[in-house]
Amino acid sequence: MARPAQPRDLYAELVRTAPGAALARRAGLPRPAVLRRFEAGAPLLPGPALVLTLGTGLSAFRTREAGGALASVLARAGADVALELSAVPDGERLGAVVVDATGATSTADLAALGLALGPAVRRLGPSARVLLVGRTPAAGGGAAAVETAAVQQGLEGITRTVGKELRAGATANLLRLAPGAGAGDLAGPLAFLASARSAFVDGQVVEVAPGTAGDDDGGTASERPLDGAVAVVTGAARGIGRATAQVLARQGARVVAVDVPAASGDLARTANGVAGQALALDVTAADAPTRLVEHLRRVLDGPAGDRLVVVHNAGITRDRLLVNLDAARWEAVLAVNLAAPLRLTGALLDAGLLGAGARVVGVSSTSGLAGNRGQANYAASKAGVAGMVRALAPRLAEVGATANAVAPGFVETEMTARIPPVLRQLGRRTASLQQGGLPVDVAETVAWLAEPASAGVTGQVVRVCGQALVGA
Ligand code: NAD
């Protein structure tokens, strides 16, 4: 049986017509923009990137001229870079403003940053990017260190607020460099957040640790960064899982698509569509870890060959208020969403299949991070996924691998099509981007985390939620 088309956002379609737009404008109703999304061959940004530097900037990390480190990373990723607003011709809209705030140490720096950002934000074009680069606030130290930590934390407030103020599909995010991380570690994350691939990642703070991506271009140049990777995607028969299989394949990975035997028709369609393999497997089955390991041993090209990407996407909901949640609803949700990722990852580790360059990506949820009425079981499982990747990250770092999670907000899939209409509208409109995301938005973020250039990103939970109000 063919799957129904992706659920439609009829309100957004209406307010994109001329009469609908006029009506919405008069009534002060949200007018969600059409977001810029990945298109093969399209430039990184729709306009020039303005790079501003506060204080000594990245030169505190790697000695290069102020602004130079970020500017060269952006230029290598394909951006047209300006170091002053006056260098951008009048009337030309900026594709991005990137601020190197790693040198911000005093409260005066925060005001200076805000004042420098203002005129640039006025010049942003549709689907533009505001990207701040700061440092991970450190605990302890003397008065100056405490002020620096406070100021660096302050960058988060600016980022999230600007994200809420931007319109026309523009987003704001903050990258934080951990001690020892430099421009090479930043290249992949910066290129992703600047690109159309991060359309629905908004208001996020992502920490970048010293990785093994290389000091210079961080490997961002390749159009197929996942060549030589085998990617297992659970729940791949439809929705976010299917889109993830498609994007990972587009980036070069060989895909093993996993779903329950009952979904084998759709699973085969996913696998065939990406020239991958289908593995009909209920991830909660007692023998699921053994069967997955056996299958991968046959597919992987020896221990020093392909690197493994595992995306724990399979998930279910069984909603009720906590007082009405019975044992069956607790057990089913925890088994699929949390126990299975734990068991499968454990088995892959024990089998030695998570080696250098391997990637574990969990699929959490904003409901897990913020809590959501009627979803105590689901939220427990999804917060658990965040806990899993944080705990795994140091262990995987020992072998040069990473573990992260994406936390989707409202995404247009069959799962959210089941939400009652009024709540569904609220779910979409309460995001800064005033719309739900598409499965491909989550997929692009998963694929980014899987890239070699994301080696410095680990133990992170990246929300793909259009800056949903839920959970800040
Ligand atoms: P979906 O219901 O459309 O697809 C889920 C897939 O997982 C289905 O193909 C299903 O057959 C499969 N699956 C379920 N149980 C399984 C099992 N035991 N073994 C193997 N496969 C199994 O859901 P979706 O909206 O695409 O969501 C994908 C993931 O994203 C889930 O983990 C979900 O919790 C999470 N998520 C979704 C949203 C959203 O708005 N759609 C928001 C936050 C998080």
Coordinates of C-alpha atoms and ligand atoms in Angstrom, one line a residue:
M1 CA 0.0 0.0 0.0
A2 CA 1.4 3.4 -1.0
R3 CA 2.0 5.8 1.8
P4 CA -0.2 9.0 2.0
A5 CA 1.6 12.2 0.9
Q6 CA 3.4 14.2 3.6
P7 CA 0.9 16.0 5.9
R8 CA 0.2 19.6 4.6
D9 CA 0.3 22.9 6.6
L10 CA -2.9 24.4 5.0
Y11 CA -2.6 27.6 7.0
A12 CA 0.9 28.3 5.7
E13 CA -0.3 27.6 2.2
L14 CA -3.2 30.1 2.6
V15 CA -1.1 33.0 4.0
R16 CA 1.3 32.5 1.1
T17 CA -1.4 33.5 -1.3
A18 CA -1.8 37.3 -2.0
P19 CA -5.3 37.6 -0.3
G20 CA -4.3 35.3 2.5
A21 CA -1.1 37.4 3.2
A22 CA -3.1 40.6 3.2
L23 CA -5.6 39.2 5.7
A24 CA -2.8 37.8 7.9
R25 CA -1.0 41.1 7.9
R26 CA -4.1 43.1 8.8
A27 CA -5.0 40.7 11.6
G28 CA -1.4 40.4 12.9
L29 CA -1.4 36.7 12.3
P30 CA 1.8 34.6 11.7
R31 CA 3.1 34.5 8.2
P32 CA 5.5 31.6 8.0
A33 CA 8.2 32.0 5.3
V34 CA 9.2 29.4 2.8
L35 CA 12.5 28.2 4.2
R36 CA 15.7 27.9 2.1
R37 CA 16.5 24.2 1.9
F38 CA 19.3 22.1 0.3
E39 CA 19.5 22.2 -3.4
A40 CA 22.4 20.6 -5.3
G41 CA 24.8 23.2 -6.6
A42 CA 23.2 26.1 -4.8
P43 CA 25.6 28.6 -3.2
L44 CA 26.3 28.3 0.6
L45 CA 24.5 31.6 1.3
P46 CA 22.1 33.7 -0.6
G47 CA 24.3 36.8 0.0
P48 CA 27.6 37.9 1.5
A49 CA 28.7 36.9 5.0
L50 CA 29.7 39.8 7.2
V51 CA 32.3 38.6 9.8
L52 CA 32.7 40.8 12.8
T53 CA 35.3 40.3 15.6
L54 CA 35.0 41.3 19.2
G55 CA 38.3 42.0 21.0
T56 CA 41.1 39.5 20.2
G57 CA 38.6 37.0 18.9
L58 CA 39.8 33.6 17.6
S59 CA 43.4 34.8 17.8
A60 CA 43.0 33.8 21.4
F61 CA 42.9 30.2 20.1
R62 CA 45.0 30.1 17.0
T63 CA 47.2 33.0 16.0
R64 CA 45.8 34.5 12.9
E65 CA 44.7 38.1 12.2
A66 CA 41.5 39.0 14.0
G67 CA 38.5 37.9 12.0
G68 CA 40.8 35.9 9.7
A69 CA 40.1 32.5 11.1
L70 CA 36.4 32.6 10.8
A71 CA 36.5 34.5 7.5
S72 CA 38.8 31.9 5.9
V73 CA 36.7 29.0 7.2
L74 CA 33.6 30.7 5.6
A75 CA 35.4 31.6 2.4
R76 CA 36.6 28.0 2.0
A77 CA 33.0 26.8 2.5
G78 CA 32.1 29.0 -0.4
A79 CA 30.9 32.2 1.2
D80 CA 31.6 35.7 -0.1
V81 CA 33.0 37.4 3.0
A82 CA 33.1 41.0 4.0
L83 CA 34.8 42.3 7.2
E84 CA 32.9 45.6 7.4
L85 CA 29.3 46.4 6.7
S86 CA 30.4 49.4 4.6
A87 CA 32.1 47.0 2.2
V88 CA 28.7 45.5 1.3
P89 CA 27.1 47.5 -1.5
D90 CA 24.0 49.5 -0.4
G91 CA 20.8 47.6 -1.2
E92 CA 22.5 44.2 -1.1
R93 CA 21.1 41.9 1.5
L94 CA 23.4 39.9 3.8
G95 CA 23.3 36.1 3.7
A96 CA 24.8 35.9 7.2
V97 CA 26.4 37.8 10.0
V98 CA 29.0 35.9 11.9
V99 CA 30.5 37.3 15.1
D100 CA 33.7 36.0 16.6
A101 CA 32.9 36.7 20.3
T102 CA 35.5 34.3 21.7
G103 CA 37.4 37.3 22.9
A104 CA 34.4 38.8 24.8
T105 CA 35.4 39.0 28.5
S106 CA 33.6 42.1 29.9
T107 CA 30.0 43.2 30.3
A108 CA 30.9 46.1 28.0
D109 CA 31.7 43.6 25.3
L110 CA 28.1 42.3 25.4
A111 CA 26.7 45.8 24.7
A112 CA 29.4 46.4 22.0
L113 CA 28.4 43.1 20.4
G114 CA 24.7 44.0 20.4
L115 CA 25.4 47.5 19.0
A116 CA 27.6 46.1 16.2
L117 CA 25.0 43.4 15.4
G118 CA 22.0 45.7 15.1
P119 CA 22.8 47.4 11.8
A120 CA 23.9 44.0 10.3
V121 CA 20.6 42.3 11.4
R122 CA 18.7 45.1 9.6
R123 CA 20.5 44.2 6.4
L124 CA 19.8 40.4 6.5
G125 CA 18.0 38.8 3.6
P126 CA 15.4 35.9 3.7
S127 CA 16.7 32.7 5.3
A128 CA 19.8 34.5 6.4
R129 CA 22.0 33.3 9.3
V130 CA 23.2 35.0 12.5
L131 CA 26.0 32.9 13.9
L132 CA 27.8 33.8 17.1
V133 CA 31.0 32.0 18.1
G134 CA 31.9 32.0 21.7
R135 CA 33.7 30.0 24.3
T136 CA 32.5 27.4 26.7
P137 CA 32.0 29.2 30.0
A138 CA 34.5 27.7 32.5
A139 CA 33.7 27.2 36.2
G140 CA 35.9 28.6 38.9
G141 CA 38.8 31.0 38.8
G142 CA 39.2 34.6 40.0
A143 CA 36.9 37.6 39.4
A144 CA 38.1 38.1 35.8
A145 CA 37.4 34.4 35.0
V146 CA 34.0 34.6 36.6
E147 CA 33.2 37.7 34.5
T148 CA 34.3 36.0 31.3
A149 CA 32.1 33.0 32.1
A150 CA 29.2 35.3 32.8
V151 CA 29.7 37.2 29.6
Q152 CA 30.2 34.1 27.5
Q153 CA 26.9 32.8 28.9
G154 CA 25.3 36.1 28.0
L155 CA 25.9 35.3 24.4
E156 CA 23.3 32.6 24.7
G157 CA 20.7 35.2 25.7
I158 CA 21.5 37.4 22.7
T159 CA 21.4 34.4 20.3
R160 CA 18.1 33.1 21.5
T161 CA 16.5 36.5 21.5
V162 CA 17.7 37.5 18.1
G163 CA 16.4 34.1 16.9
K164 CA 13.0 35.1 18.2
E165 CA 13.1 38.5 16.6
L166 CA 14.2 37.4 13.1
R167 CA 11.7 36.9 10.4
A168 CA 11.6 35.6 6.8
G169 CA 13.1 32.3 7.7
A170 CA 16.3 33.7 9.2
T171 CA 17.9 31.8 12.1
A172 CA 20.3 32.5 14.9
N173 CA 22.7 30.0 16.6
L174 CA 25.7 30.0 18.9
L175 CA 28.8 27.8 18.5
R176 CA 30.9 27.5 21.6
L177 CA 34.5 26.5 21.4
A178 CA 35.7 24.2 24.2
P179 CA 39.3 24.7 25.5
G180 CA 41.8 23.6 22.9
A181 CA 39.3 23.7 20.0
G182 CA 40.2 25.9 17.0
A183 CA 39.2 27.1 13.6
G184 CA 39.7 23.6 12.0
D185 CA 37.2 22.1 14.5
L186 CA 34.7 24.9 13.7
A187 CA 34.8 24.5 9.9
G188 CA 32.1 21.7 9.7
P189 CA 29.7 23.1 12.3
L190 CA 30.0 26.7 10.8
A191 CA 29.4 25.5 7.3
F192 CA 26.4 23.5 8.3
L193 CA 24.8 26.3 10.3
A194 CA 25.4 28.8 7.5
S195 CA 24.0 26.4 4.9
A196 CA 20.4 25.8 3.8
R197 CA 20.7 22.3 5.3
S198 CA 20.2 23.8 8.8
A199 CA 16.8 25.4 7.8
F200 CA 15.0 24.4 11.0
V201 CA 17.9 24.6 13.5
D202 CA 17.3 27.8 15.3
G203 CA 18.2 29.2 18.7
Q204 CA 20.7 26.4 19.4
V205 CA 23.9 26.4 21.3
V206 CA 26.4 23.8 20.1
E207 CA 29.7 23.1 21.8
V208 CA 32.7 22.2 19.6
A209 CA 35.5 20.3 21.3
P210 CA 39.0 19.6 19.8
G211 CA 38.3 16.9 17.3
T212 CA 40.2 15.0 14.7
A213 CA 38.7 16.9 11.7
G214 CA 42.0 18.4 10.8
D215 CA 43.3 21.9 11.4
D216 CA 42.4 23.6 8.2
D217 CA 39.3 22.9 6.2
G218 CA 37.8 20.3 8.5
G219 CA 37.0 18.2 5.5
T220 CA 34.1 20.3 4.5
A221 CA 35.1 20.5 0.9
S222 CA 33.7 17.0 -0.1
E223 CA 30.2 16.9 -1.6
R224 CA 29.9 13.3 -0.4
P225 CA 31.5 13.4 3.1
L226 CA 29.9 10.0 3.9
D227 CA 31.7 8.0 1.2
G228 CA 33.1 5.0 2.9
A229 CA 30.4 5.0 5.7
V230 CA 27.8 2.4 6.4
A231 CA 24.7 4.0 8.0
V232 CA 22.1 2.0 9.9
V233 CA 18.8 3.9 10.3
T234 CA 16.1 2.3 12.5
G235 CA 12.4 3.2 11.8
A236 CA 13.4 3.9 8.1
A237 CA 10.1 2.8 6.5
R238 CA 8.6 6.3 6.6
G239 CA 8.8 9.8 8.1
I240 CA 12.0 11.1 9.6
G241 CA 13.7 7.7 9.2
R242 CA 13.0 7.5 5.5
A243 CA 14.3 11.1 4.9
T244 CA 17.4 10.3 7.0
A245 CA 18.2 7.3 4.9
Q246 CA 17.8 9.5 1.8
V247 CA 20.0 12.3 3.0
L248 CA 22.7 9.9 4.3
A249 CA 22.7 8.2 0.9
R250 CA 22.9 11.5 -0.9
Q251 CA 26.0 12.3 1.2
G252 CA 27.6 9.0 0.2
A253 CA 26.7 6.5 2.8
R254 CA 25.7 2.9 2.1
V255 CA 22.4 2.6 4.0
V256 CA 21.0 -0.3 6.0
A257 CA 17.3 0.5 6.6
V258 CA 15.7 -1.1 9.6
D259 CA 12.0 -1.3 10.5
V260 CA 9.4 -3.8 11.8
P261 CA 8.5 -6.8 9.6
A262 CA 4.9 -5.4 9.3
A263 CA 6.3 -2.3 7.5
S264 CA 8.5 -4.4 5.1
G265 CA 6.7 -3.0 2.0
D266 CA 7.6 0.6 2.9
L267 CA 10.9 -0.5 4.2
A268 CA 11.8 -2.0 0.8
R269 CA 10.7 1.2 -0.9
T270 CA 13.1 3.2 1.3
A271 CA 16.0 0.8 0.8
N272 CA 15.5 0.5 -3.0
G273 CA 15.2 4.3 -3.3
V274 CA 18.6 4.7 -1.8
A275 CA 20.2 1.6 -3.3
G276 CA 20.6 0.3 0.2
Q277 CA 19.7 -2.8 2.1
A278 CA 16.5 -3.5 4.0
L279 CA 16.7 -5.3 7.4
A280 CA 13.2 -6.2 8.7
L281 CA 13.8 -6.2 12.4
D282 CA 11.8 -5.2 15.5
V283 CA 14.4 -3.3 17.5
T284 CA 12.8 -4.5 20.8
A285 CA 13.1 -8.2 19.9
A286 CA 15.3 -10.3 22.2
D287 CA 17.7 -11.2 19.3
A288 CA 17.7 -7.7 17.7
P289 CA 21.3 -6.9 18.9
T290 CA 22.7 -10.2 17.7
R291 CA 20.9 -10.0 14.3
L292 CA 22.1 -6.4 13.8
V293 CA 25.7 -7.2 14.6
E294 CA 25.7 -10.3 12.4
H295 CA 24.2 -8.3 9.5
L296 CA 26.8 -5.6 9.9
R297 CA 29.7 -8.0 10.1
R298 CA 28.6 -9.2 6.6
V299 CA 28.2 -5.6 5.3
L300 CA 31.2 -3.8 6.8
D301 CA 34.5 -4.0 5.0
G302 CA 36.6 -5.3 8.0
P303 CA 37.5 -3.4 11.1
A304 CA 39.8 -0.9 9.4
G305 CA 37.4 -0.4 6.5
D306 CA 34.0 1.3 6.5
R307 CA 33.1 3.5 9.4
L308 CA 29.7 2.9 11.0
V309 CA 26.9 5.5 11.5
V310 CA 24.0 4.4 13.7
V311 CA 20.8 6.4 13.8
H312 CA 18.4 5.4 16.5
N313 CA 15.3 6.8 14.9
A314 CA 12.6 4.2 15.6
G315 CA 10.1 5.7 18.0
I316 CA 6.5 5.4 19.2
T317 CA 4.1 7.4 21.4
R318 CA 1.4 6.0 23.7
D319 CA 0.0 9.2 25.2
R320 CA -2.0 9.6 28.4
L321 CA -1.8 11.8 31.5
L322 CA 0.5 10.2 34.0
V323 CA -2.4 9.2 36.2
N324 CA -3.9 7.2 33.4
L325 CA -0.7 5.7 32.0
D326 CA -0.8 1.9 32.4
A327 CA 2.1 -0.5 32.5
A328 CA 1.7 -1.5 28.9
R329 CA 2.0 2.1 27.7
W330 CA 5.1 2.7 29.8
E331 CA 6.8 -0.6 28.8
A332 CA 6.1 -0.2 25.0
V333 CA 7.4 3.3 24.8
L334 CA 10.5 2.7 26.9
A335 CA 11.3 -0.5 25.1
V336 CA 11.3 1.1 21.6
N337 CA 12.6 4.6 22.3
L338 CA 15.2 4.0 25.0
A339 CA 15.9 0.3 25.9
A340 CA 16.5 -0.6 22.2
P341 CA 19.0 2.2 21.5
L342 CA 20.8 1.2 24.7
R343 CA 20.9 -2.5 23.9
L344 CA 21.8 -2.0 20.2
T345 CA 24.6 0.5 21.0
G346 CA 26.0 -1.8 23.8
A347 CA 26.1 -4.7 21.4
L348 CA 27.8 -2.7 18.7
L349 CA 30.4 -1.5 21.2
D350 CA 31.0 -5.0 22.5
A351 CA 31.4 -6.3 19.0
G352 CA 34.0 -3.7 18.3
L353 CA 32.0 -2.2 15.4
L354 CA 32.1 1.4 16.8
G355 CA 35.6 2.3 15.9
A356 CA 37.4 5.4 14.7
G357 CA 35.1 7.8 12.9
A358 CA 32.0 6.0 14.0
R359 CA 28.9 8.1 14.8
V360 CA 26.0 7.3 17.1
V361 CA 23.0 9.6 16.7
G362 CA 20.0 9.3 18.9
V363 CA 16.6 10.9 18.1
S364 CA 15.3 12.6 21.2
S365 CA 12.5 15.2 21.2
T366 CA 11.7 18.6 22.5
S367 CA 9.0 16.9 24.6
G368 CA 11.8 15.0 26.3
L369 CA 13.7 18.1 27.1
A370 CA 10.8 20.3 28.2
G371 CA 8.2 17.8 29.3
N372 CA 4.8 17.7 27.5
R373 CA 1.4 17.1 29.0
G374 CA 0.2 13.6 28.4
Q375 CA 3.7 12.3 27.5
A376 CA 5.4 11.3 30.7
N377 CA 6.4 7.9 29.2
Y378 CA 7.6 9.4 25.9
A379 CA 9.4 12.3 27.7
A380 CA 11.2 9.9 30.0
S381 CA 12.4 7.9 27.0
K382 CA 13.5 10.9 25.0
A383 CA 15.3 12.7 27.9
G384 CA 16.9 9.2 28.4
V385 CA 18.2 9.4 24.8
A386 CA 19.9 12.7 25.6
G387 CA 21.4 11.1 28.7
M388 CA 22.6 8.1 26.7
V389 CA 24.6 10.2 24.2
R390 CA 26.1 12.4 26.9
A391 CA 27.3 9.4 28.8
L392 CA 28.5 7.6 25.7
A393 CA 30.5 10.5 24.4
P394 CA 33.6 10.2 26.6
R395 CA 33.8 6.5 26.0
L396 CA 33.5 6.9 22.2
A397 CA 36.0 9.8 22.2
E398 CA 38.7 7.2 23.3
V399 CA 38.4 5.6 19.8
G400 CA 37.8 8.8 17.8
A401 CA 34.0 8.4 17.6
T402 CA 31.1 10.6 18.7
A403 CA 27.6 10.3 20.1
N404 CA 25.0 13.0 19.8
A405 CA 21.3 13.4 19.6
V406 CA 18.9 15.5 17.5
A407 CA 15.7 16.7 19.3
P408 CA 13.0 17.4 16.8
G409 CA 10.2 19.8 17.7
F410 CA 7.0 19.7 15.6
V411 CA 7.8 17.9 12.4
E412 CA 5.2 17.1 9.6
T413 CA 4.9 13.3 9.7
E414 CA 2.3 10.7 10.3
M415 CA 3.1 10.8 14.0
T416 CA 2.1 14.5 14.3
A417 CA -0.8 14.2 11.8
R418 CA -2.5 12.3 14.6
I419 CA -2.4 15.3 17.0
P420 CA -5.8 17.1 17.4
P421 CA -6.2 20.0 14.9
V422 CA -6.0 23.0 17.3
L423 CA -3.0 21.5 19.2
R424 CA -1.4 20.8 15.8
Q425 CA -1.7 24.5 14.8
L426 CA -0.3 25.6 18.1
G427 CA 2.6 23.2 17.7
R428 CA 3.5 24.8 14.4
R429 CA 2.9 28.4 15.2
T430 CA 4.6 28.7 18.6
A431 CA 8.0 28.2 16.9
S432 CA 10.1 31.3 16.0
L433 CA 9.9 30.0 12.4
Q434 CA 6.1 29.8 12.8
Q435 CA 5.8 26.4 11.1
G436 CA 6.5 22.8 11.5
G437 CA 9.7 21.3 10.2
L438 CA 10.0 18.7 7.5
P439 CA 11.5 15.3 7.9
V440 CA 14.4 16.3 5.7
D441 CA 15.3 19.1 8.2
V442 CA 16.0 16.4 10.9
A443 CA 17.7 14.2 8.3
E444 CA 20.1 17.0 7.3
T445 CA 21.1 17.6 10.9
V446 CA 21.6 13.8 11.5
A447 CA 23.8 13.7 8.3
W448 CA 25.8 16.6 9.5
L449 CA 26.5 15.0 12.8
A450 CA 27.6 11.9 10.9
E451 CA 30.2 13.7 8.8
P452 CA 34.0 13.5 9.5
A453 CA 34.0 17.3 9.9
S454 CA 31.7 16.9 13.0
A455 CA 34.5 15.1 14.9
G456 CA 34.5 17.9 17.5
V457 CA 30.8 17.8 18.1
T458 CA 30.0 15.1 20.7
G459 CA 27.7 14.7 23.7
Q460 CA 25.5 17.3 22.2
V461 CA 21.7 17.5 21.8
V462 CA 20.8 19.6 18.9
R463 CA 17.2 20.7 18.6
V464 CA 15.7 20.8 15.2
C465 CA 12.6 22.7 16.2
G466 CA 12.5 26.1 14.5
Q467 CA 13.1 27.5 18.0
A468 CA 9.9 26.1 19.4
L469 CA 8.6 27.9 22.5
V470 CA 8.5 24.5 24.3
G471 CA 11.6 24.2 26.4
A472 CA 12.9 27.7 25.5
Ligands
NAD1 P1 6.7 7.7 12.4 O1 5.7 7.1 13.3 O2 6.2 8.3 11.1 O3 7.8 6.6 12.0 C1 8.4 5.8 13.0 C2 9.0 4.6 12.4 O4 9.6 3.7 13.4 C3 7.9 3.7 11.7 O5 8.3 3.3 10.4 C4 7.8 2.5 12.6 O6 7.4 1.3 11.9 C5 9.2 2.4 13.2 N1 9.2 1.6 14.4 C6 8.4 1.7 15.4 N2 8.6 0.7 16.3 C7 9.7 0.0 15.8 C8 10.4 -1.1 16.3 N3 10.1 -1.7 17.5 N4 11.4 -1.6 15.5 C9 11.7 -1.0 14.3 N5 11.1 0.1 13.9 C10 10.1 0.6 14.6 O7 7.5 8.7 13.3 P2 8.4 10.0 12.9 O8 7.5 11.2 13.1 O9 9.1 9.8 11.6 O10 9.4 10.0 14.1 C11 10.7 9.4 14.0 C12 11.5 9.7 15.3 O11 11.5 11.1 15.6 C13 10.8 9.0 16.5 O12 11.8 8.6 17.4 C14 10.0 10.1 17.1 O13 9.8 9.9 18.5 C15 11.0 11.3 16.9 N6 10.3 12.6 16.9 C16 9.4 13.0 16.0 C17 8.8 14.2 16.1 C18 7.7 14.7 15.1 O14 7.2 15.8 15.2 N7 7.3 13.9 14.1 C19 9.2 15.1 17.1 C20 10.1 14.7 18.0 C21 10.7 13.5 17.9

